[in-house]
Each structure stands twice: as C-alpha cells, then as structure tokens.
Amino acid sequence: MRTDQLMRTTRVVRRFAAVTGAALLALTGAAGVATADDDKSGAVTEAGTSFRTATAIRVGQEATAEASTGDYLYWAFPVDTGQRATVHATVKLPDAAARHAASTWQVDVYDGLRRRQACRLGTPTRTAAQDAATVSLSCTLRTVRSWSEQWANDPLPGTYYARLTVTDLKADDLGLPVRAEAKVTTTDAGGSQAVDGALAEPLVPGAGSDGRQVGAAAVEPEDGWSGGWWSSRWIWTAAGGVLAALAGVGGYALTRGSGRPARVPQGM
C-alpha cells in the first residue's frame, strides 16, 4: 500500500514539474533581455575634442583617431540599466627616436551630467617608457542603476563620455603624431544588482535652440532605453513560486493517505 502511494505521488510531482518547467522556459524566452555586445561593422575614424563634439560610437564598435600628442580625444556611448561598461583604449606612440622621455596616459569616463565616474576595475592610467611602441588602458565602471538619490554619484542610464589624453609629458614631445584606438564593451550584471525605482529620462545631452538633439545626444542603444522594471529577479521569483507549488503538491500527496481502509466498516 505504501509503495503504491509513493508511486502515485511521484507521477503527480513529475507531471506538475514538466508543466511548470515548460511555462518557466516560455516566460524566460519571452522576457529575456539581450546582453551580447553589438559587433556590427562600421569603424569610426575620428574623435571629438570636447564634450560637445564627442564622436558617437556604439557598444562593441571599433573607433580610431589620428591625433597629436597633447590632444584631448572624446567619444560618447550609451550605457543602459543593469549594464557594466568597460572602456578599452590603446595608443600607438611615435617612433622612439623622436621622443625624449617617458609619457603618462590616462582615460577618464564621465556620465551624462559630466560627473567623473570611478573605475571599478582596470588600469586607467599608465606610463609608457620612451622606447615603448604602444600603451593600453582600460576602465570598468560600476553597474548602471535605474535610480539613485540626488546627492549620490551612482552611474545612471544615459550617454557616457570617454576622454583619452596624456597627463605627463616632456614639452619637447608635444605635437608628435599618435594613433588612438578605443572600444566599449558591456556585460549584464544580472538581478543581484537591480534596484527599485526608475529614472524618468536617461541622462543625455540637451537639445539645441531649434529643439533638435546636438552632438552626442543622438547616442542611444539600438533597441532603445529600457524602462528599468525588468531584471532577472523576476525569473528567480517565478522559480521560487514553482518550487513552492511543487512542495505543496508533494506534501499533500504524501499526507492525504489512500482513503478509508477496507477493514474499517462504514459509519465509523
């Protein structure tokens, strides 16, 4: 009798698990957000010289620029809620014979309010020896939040600026030609970094006097800005509900028994 009851319970649990598992997969597929970087071709071959003239680039897009040592180079790119962006920059230095000393290069990242954002990981400042051919820099930002207190300096969704320049250089080396390469990649931080609330509008540059967006204001994700309500926490919430339902069905099947025993007469 006990074996039959256990077999019935197992069949019920398996059927319920199959149905709820299929439903959960459908929910995940319908509501999932693509996090892969944009690998589309189309390289950018210039850089701006200020925030206003920053050259717009997409996430995953290669950008290059021919410049002179001492120039400030600016690129603008979009970062959305839940993303963690990394700015990669490489400078191909002039011939060692033309240089007189080592040089120190730095990449800074600013948000849509032009607040400098701290680098969570990476090497944003590096000194290149006089005989070095290249110098590589990187800066990984904190995860972009959908909402923040007004006094906080948390990264918020919107346009970000990468600025590349030399910070320590012998005067004799100013003006030497260099070639800069930049690229921005992003990863999805997942629901563990999600917060409640949402920003009314992304932090992007303002419009001109004619009402049209100017400069880097046109930069935005190809799929548009997210509303800030979705995160993978919804998947974990649904999974928790499924497990709770399975536990309830299994517990009921194990405790309900097999009905009135045959040896017990009616009315008792």
Tab-separated table of C-alpha atoms in Angstrom:
chain	number	residue	atom	x	y	z
A	1	MET	CA	0.000	0.000	0.000
A	2	ARG	CA	2.780	2.397	0.926
A	3	THR	CA	4.619	1.634	-2.350
A	4	ASP	CA	1.519	2.395	-4.457
A	5	GLN	CA	1.027	5.681	-2.657
A	6	LEU	CA	4.662	6.677	-3.260
A	7	MET	CA	4.397	5.832	-6.971
A	8	ARG	CA	1.251	7.935	-7.340
A	9	THR	CA	2.961	10.835	-5.597
A	10	THR	CA	5.987	10.568	-7.873
A	11	ARG	CA	3.819	10.629	-11.007
A	12	VAL	CA	1.918	13.695	-9.812
A	13	VAL	CA	5.085	15.594	-8.977
A	14	ARG	CA	6.695	14.724	-12.308
A	15	ARG	CA	3.665	15.875	-14.309
A	16	PHE	CA	3.464	19.131	-12.358
A	17	ALA	CA	7.203	19.750	-12.757
A	18	ALA	CA	7.019	19.200	-16.528
A	19	VAL	CA	4.152	21.650	-16.959
A	20	THR	CA	5.608	24.366	-14.746
A	21	GLY	CA	9.081	23.936	-16.217
A	22	ALA	CA	7.742	24.498	-19.733
A	23	ALA	CA	5.886	27.590	-18.563
A	24	LEU	CA	9.000	28.965	-16.890
A	25	LEU	CA	11.072	28.454	-20.045
A	26	ALA	CA	8.458	30.277	-22.085
A	27	LEU	CA	8.492	33.167	-19.615
A	28	THR	CA	12.270	33.384	-19.727
A	29	GLY	CA	12.400	33.346	-23.513
A	30	ALA	CA	9.699	35.992	-23.865
A	31	ALA	CA	11.007	38.424	-21.283
A	32	GLY	CA	14.752	37.922	-21.560
A	33	VAL	CA	16.910	40.881	-22.494
A	34	ALA	CA	19.762	40.506	-24.963
A	35	THR	CA	23.102	41.301	-23.337
A	36	ALA	CA	25.519	40.475	-26.124
A	37	ASP	CA	27.693	43.328	-27.350
A	38	ASP	CA	26.956	44.966	-30.679
A	39	ASP	CA	29.528	43.515	-33.066
A	40	LYS	CA	28.272	45.223	-36.187
A	41	SER	CA	30.898	46.535	-38.558
A	42	GLY	CA	31.466	50.173	-39.368
A	43	ALA	CA	34.554	51.622	-37.736
A	44	VAL	CA	34.728	55.227	-36.560
A	45	THR	CA	37.876	57.061	-37.687
A	46	GLU	CA	37.714	60.262	-35.670
A	47	ALA	CA	37.301	61.615	-32.142
A	48	GLY	CA	35.902	64.814	-30.724
A	49	THR	CA	37.949	67.394	-28.864
A	50	SER	CA	35.354	68.304	-26.187
A	51	PHE	CA	32.194	67.002	-24.553
A	52	ARG	CA	30.051	68.844	-27.073
A	53	THR	CA	31.882	67.478	-30.110
A	54	ALA	CA	32.416	63.937	-28.790
A	55	THR	CA	32.178	61.317	-31.528
A	56	ALA	CA	29.332	58.853	-31.032
A	57	ILE	CA	30.190	55.147	-31.053
A	58	ARG	CA	28.135	52.015	-30.426
A	59	VAL	CA	28.945	49.386	-27.861
A	60	GLY	CA	31.356	46.909	-29.413
A	61	GLN	CA	32.312	49.261	-32.250
A	62	GLU	CA	35.954	49.941	-33.073
A	63	ALA	CA	36.993	53.594	-33.066
A	64	THR	CA	40.310	55.077	-34.198
A	65	ALA	CA	41.662	58.581	-34.457
A	66	GLU	CA	44.820	60.245	-35.730
A	67	ALA	CA	45.888	62.970	-33.313
A	68	SER	CA	48.804	64.897	-31.884
A	69	THR	CA	50.345	64.196	-28.512
A	70	GLY	CA	48.658	66.502	-26.032
A	71	ASP	CA	45.225	66.489	-27.700
A	72	TYR	CA	42.098	65.570	-25.768
A	73	LEU	CA	40.089	62.844	-27.521
A	74	TYR	CA	36.408	62.302	-26.694
A	75	TRP	CA	33.984	59.516	-27.598
A	76	ALA	CA	30.351	59.190	-26.480
A	77	PHE	CA	28.499	55.916	-25.995
A	78	PRO	CA	25.240	54.706	-24.392
A	79	VAL	CA	25.027	52.539	-21.264
A	80	ASP	CA	21.665	51.228	-20.060
A	81	THR	CA	20.293	49.990	-16.762
A	82	GLY	CA	21.927	46.827	-15.418
A	83	GLN	CA	24.986	47.078	-17.672
A	84	ARG	CA	28.615	47.232	-16.607
A	85	ALA	CA	30.695	49.054	-19.220
A	86	THR	CA	34.415	48.758	-19.887
A	87	VAL	CA	36.331	51.326	-21.924
A	88	HIS	CA	39.399	49.977	-23.736
A	89	ALA	CA	41.947	52.385	-25.209
A	90	THR	CA	45.265	51.810	-26.963
A	91	VAL	CA	47.688	54.494	-28.096
A	92	LYS	CA	50.270	53.775	-30.781
A	93	LEU	CA	53.150	56.030	-29.827
A	94	PRO	CA	55.564	57.906	-32.128
A	95	ASP	CA	58.922	56.405	-33.029
A	96	ALA	CA	61.162	56.077	-30.010
A	97	ALA	CA	63.876	58.069	-31.780
A	98	ALA	CA	61.581	61.093	-31.936
A	99	ARG	CA	60.666	61.019	-28.248
A	100	HIS	CA	62.711	62.475	-25.404
A	101	ALA	CA	61.232	60.824	-22.288
A	102	ALA	CA	58.516	58.572	-20.928
A	103	SER	CA	54.873	59.670	-21.095
A	104	THR	CA	51.846	59.021	-18.895
A	105	TRP	CA	48.446	58.436	-20.499
A	106	GLN	CA	45.017	58.377	-18.906
A	107	VAL	CA	41.427	57.508	-19.844
A	108	ASP	CA	38.587	59.134	-17.886
A	109	VAL	CA	34.885	58.314	-18.093
A	110	TYR	CA	32.093	60.810	-17.410
A	111	ASP	CA	28.335	60.312	-17.200
A	112	GLY	CA	25.569	62.369	-18.828
A	113	LEU	CA	25.924	65.057	-16.147
A	114	ARG	CA	29.666	65.199	-16.873
A	115	ARG	CA	30.485	63.760	-13.484
A	116	ARG	CA	33.687	61.752	-13.500
A	117	GLN	CA	32.959	58.096	-12.719
A	118	ALA	CA	35.366	55.964	-10.719
A	119	CYS	CA	36.869	52.889	-12.327
A	120	ARG	CA	35.874	49.712	-10.524
A	121	LEU	CA	38.479	47.655	-12.375
A	122	GLY	CA	41.167	48.197	-14.972
A	123	THR	CA	44.207	50.413	-15.443
A	124	PRO	CA	43.016	53.911	-16.378
A	125	THR	CA	46.483	55.460	-16.021
A	126	ARG	CA	49.712	54.011	-17.336
A	127	THR	CA	53.230	55.283	-18.027
A	128	ALA	CA	54.876	54.318	-21.306
A	129	ALA	CA	58.658	54.088	-21.458
A	130	GLN	CA	60.490	56.150	-24.033
A	131	ASP	CA	61.073	53.099	-26.221
A	132	ALA	CA	57.542	51.659	-25.866
A	133	ALA	CA	55.540	51.206	-29.062
A	134	THR	CA	52.053	51.229	-27.529
A	135	VAL	CA	50.273	51.810	-24.246
A	136	SER	CA	46.953	50.149	-23.334
A	137	LEU	CA	44.405	51.450	-20.832
A	138	SER	CA	41.050	50.229	-19.523
A	139	CYS	CA	38.355	51.377	-17.144
A	140	THR	CA	35.426	49.240	-15.940
A	141	LEU	CA	32.590	51.270	-14.460
A	142	ARG	CA	30.238	50.303	-11.687
A	143	THR	CA	26.928	48.746	-12.671
A	144	VAL	CA	24.493	51.312	-14.035
A	145	ARG	CA	21.472	51.720	-11.752
A	146	SER	CA	17.941	52.607	-12.755
A	147	TRP	CA	17.555	55.125	-9.928
A	148	SER	CA	19.650	56.960	-7.360
A	149	GLU	CA	19.455	59.615	-4.674
A	150	GLN	CA	20.114	63.170	-5.870
A	151	TRP	CA	23.184	63.515	-3.672
A	152	ALA	CA	24.746	60.244	-4.837
A	153	ASN	CA	27.263	59.797	-7.638
A	154	ASP	CA	25.871	56.460	-8.818
A	155	PRO	CA	26.131	55.719	-12.554
A	156	LEU	CA	22.724	56.145	-14.215
A	157	PRO	CA	21.492	55.167	-17.685
A	158	GLY	CA	22.347	57.584	-20.459
A	159	THR	CA	25.224	58.884	-22.541
A	160	TYR	CA	28.754	58.390	-21.227
A	161	TYR	CA	31.960	60.055	-22.386
A	162	ALA	CA	35.419	58.527	-22.642
A	163	ARG	CA	38.304	61.010	-22.647
A	164	LEU	CA	41.827	59.981	-23.600
A	165	THR	CA	44.849	62.232	-23.139
A	166	VAL	CA	48.439	62.383	-21.975
A	167	THR	CA	48.884	63.728	-18.444
A	168	ASP	CA	52.664	63.775	-18.039
A	169	LEU	CA	54.892	64.574	-20.990
A	170	LYS	CA	58.105	66.400	-21.724
A	171	ALA	CA	57.427	69.659	-23.534
A	172	ASP	CA	59.670	68.659	-26.450
A	173	ASP	CA	57.322	65.756	-27.257
A	174	LEU	CA	54.157	67.815	-27.591
A	175	GLY	CA	52.608	67.643	-31.043
A	176	LEU	CA	54.122	64.331	-32.113
A	177	PRO	CA	51.622	62.214	-34.129
A	178	VAL	CA	49.849	59.335	-32.382
A	179	ARG	CA	47.116	56.896	-33.325
A	180	ALA	CA	44.421	56.144	-30.729
A	181	GLU	CA	42.078	53.170	-30.693
A	182	ALA	CA	39.003	52.894	-28.459
A	183	LYS	CA	36.280	50.334	-27.876
A	184	VAL	CA	33.486	49.959	-25.315
A	185	THR	CA	32.113	46.609	-24.189
A	186	THR	CA	29.284	45.876	-21.754
A	187	THR	CA	28.128	42.931	-19.667
A	188	ASP	CA	24.823	42.338	-17.921
A	189	ALA	CA	25.264	42.456	-14.150
A	190	GLY	CA	22.080	40.468	-13.511
A	191	GLY	CA	19.288	40.861	-11.000
A	192	SER	CA	21.616	40.876	-7.999
A	193	GLN	CA	22.494	44.484	-8.855
A	194	ALA	CA	18.933	45.608	-9.608
A	195	VAL	CA	17.284	48.305	-7.501
A	196	ASP	CA	13.720	49.527	-7.221
A	197	GLY	CA	12.632	52.730	-8.892
A	198	ALA	CA	13.289	54.153	-12.323
A	199	LEU	CA	14.826	57.297	-13.773
A	200	ALA	CA	12.296	59.476	-15.593
A	201	GLU	CA	14.644	60.048	-18.549
A	202	PRO	CA	18.166	58.843	-19.426
A	203	LEU	CA	20.977	61.326	-18.777
A	204	VAL	CA	21.740	62.553	-22.282
A	205	PRO	CA	22.936	65.958	-23.593
A	206	GLY	CA	20.260	68.612	-24.023
A	207	ALA	CA	18.680	69.840	-27.230
A	208	GLY	CA	19.750	72.848	-29.260
A	209	SER	CA	17.780	76.059	-29.699
A	210	ASP	CA	15.882	74.535	-32.630
A	211	GLY	CA	14.707	71.627	-30.467
A	212	ARG	CA	16.917	69.062	-32.165
A	213	GLN	CA	19.457	66.996	-30.319
A	214	VAL	CA	23.050	68.046	-30.844
A	215	GLY	CA	26.402	66.316	-30.674
A	216	ALA	CA	26.404	63.122	-28.676
A	217	ALA	CA	22.715	63.436	-27.767
A	218	ALA	CA	21.847	61.095	-30.630
A	219	VAL	CA	23.665	58.211	-28.918
A	220	GLU	CA	21.325	55.560	-27.571
A	221	PRO	CA	21.061	51.748	-27.596
A	222	GLU	CA	19.787	50.347	-30.886
A	223	ASP	CA	16.869	48.719	-29.047
A	224	GLY	CA	16.060	51.927	-27.158
A	225	TRP	CA	16.334	52.680	-23.463
A	226	SER	CA	14.868	50.130	-21.090
A	227	GLY	CA	12.051	51.073	-18.751
A	228	GLY	CA	14.035	49.944	-15.727
A	229	TRP	CA	11.415	47.485	-14.418
A	230	TRP	CA	12.818	44.220	-15.789
A	231	SER	CA	15.596	42.247	-14.142
A	232	SER	CA	16.458	38.579	-13.716
A	233	ARG	CA	14.972	38.770	-10.232
A	234	TRP	CA	11.616	38.161	-11.928
A	235	ILE	CA	12.924	34.777	-13.095
A	236	TRP	CA	14.078	33.873	-9.587
A	237	THR	CA	10.733	34.986	-8.177
A	238	ALA	CA	8.876	32.772	-10.665
A	239	ALA	CA	11.226	29.871	-9.937
A	240	GLY	CA	10.613	30.274	-6.214
A	241	GLY	CA	6.865	30.174	-6.816
A	242	VAL	CA	7.214	26.999	-8.872
A	243	LEU	CA	9.283	25.284	-6.181
A	244	ALA	CA	6.774	26.307	-3.513
A	245	ALA	CA	3.942	24.870	-5.596
A	246	LEU	CA	5.853	21.620	-6.117
A	247	ALA	CA	6.498	21.343	-2.400
A	248	GLY	CA	2.808	21.883	-1.681
A	249	VAL	CA	1.645	19.271	-4.174
A	250	GLY	CA	4.236	16.759	-2.969
A	251	GLY	CA	3.373	17.331	0.688
A	252	TYR	CA	-0.343	16.922	0.048
A	253	ALA	CA	0.157	13.731	-1.953
A	254	LEU	CA	2.310	12.234	0.793
A	255	THR	CA	-0.052	13.074	3.656
A	256	ARG	CA	-3.523	12.557	2.205
A	257	GLY	CA	-3.379	8.746	2.516
A	258	SER	CA	-5.129	6.191	0.292
A	259	GLY	CA	-8.670	6.645	1.621
A	260	ARG	CA	-10.713	4.509	4.071
A	261	PRO	CA	-9.079	1.140	4.782
A	262	ALA	CA	-11.219	-1.813	3.638
A	263	ARG	CA	-11.289	-3.352	7.165
A	264	VAL	CA	-12.994	-0.277	8.653
A	265	PRO	CA	-16.802	-0.593	8.380
A	266	GLN	CA	-18.993	2.250	7.166
A	267	GLY	CA	-20.191	4.746	9.781
A	268	MET	CA	-17.059	4.532	11.925
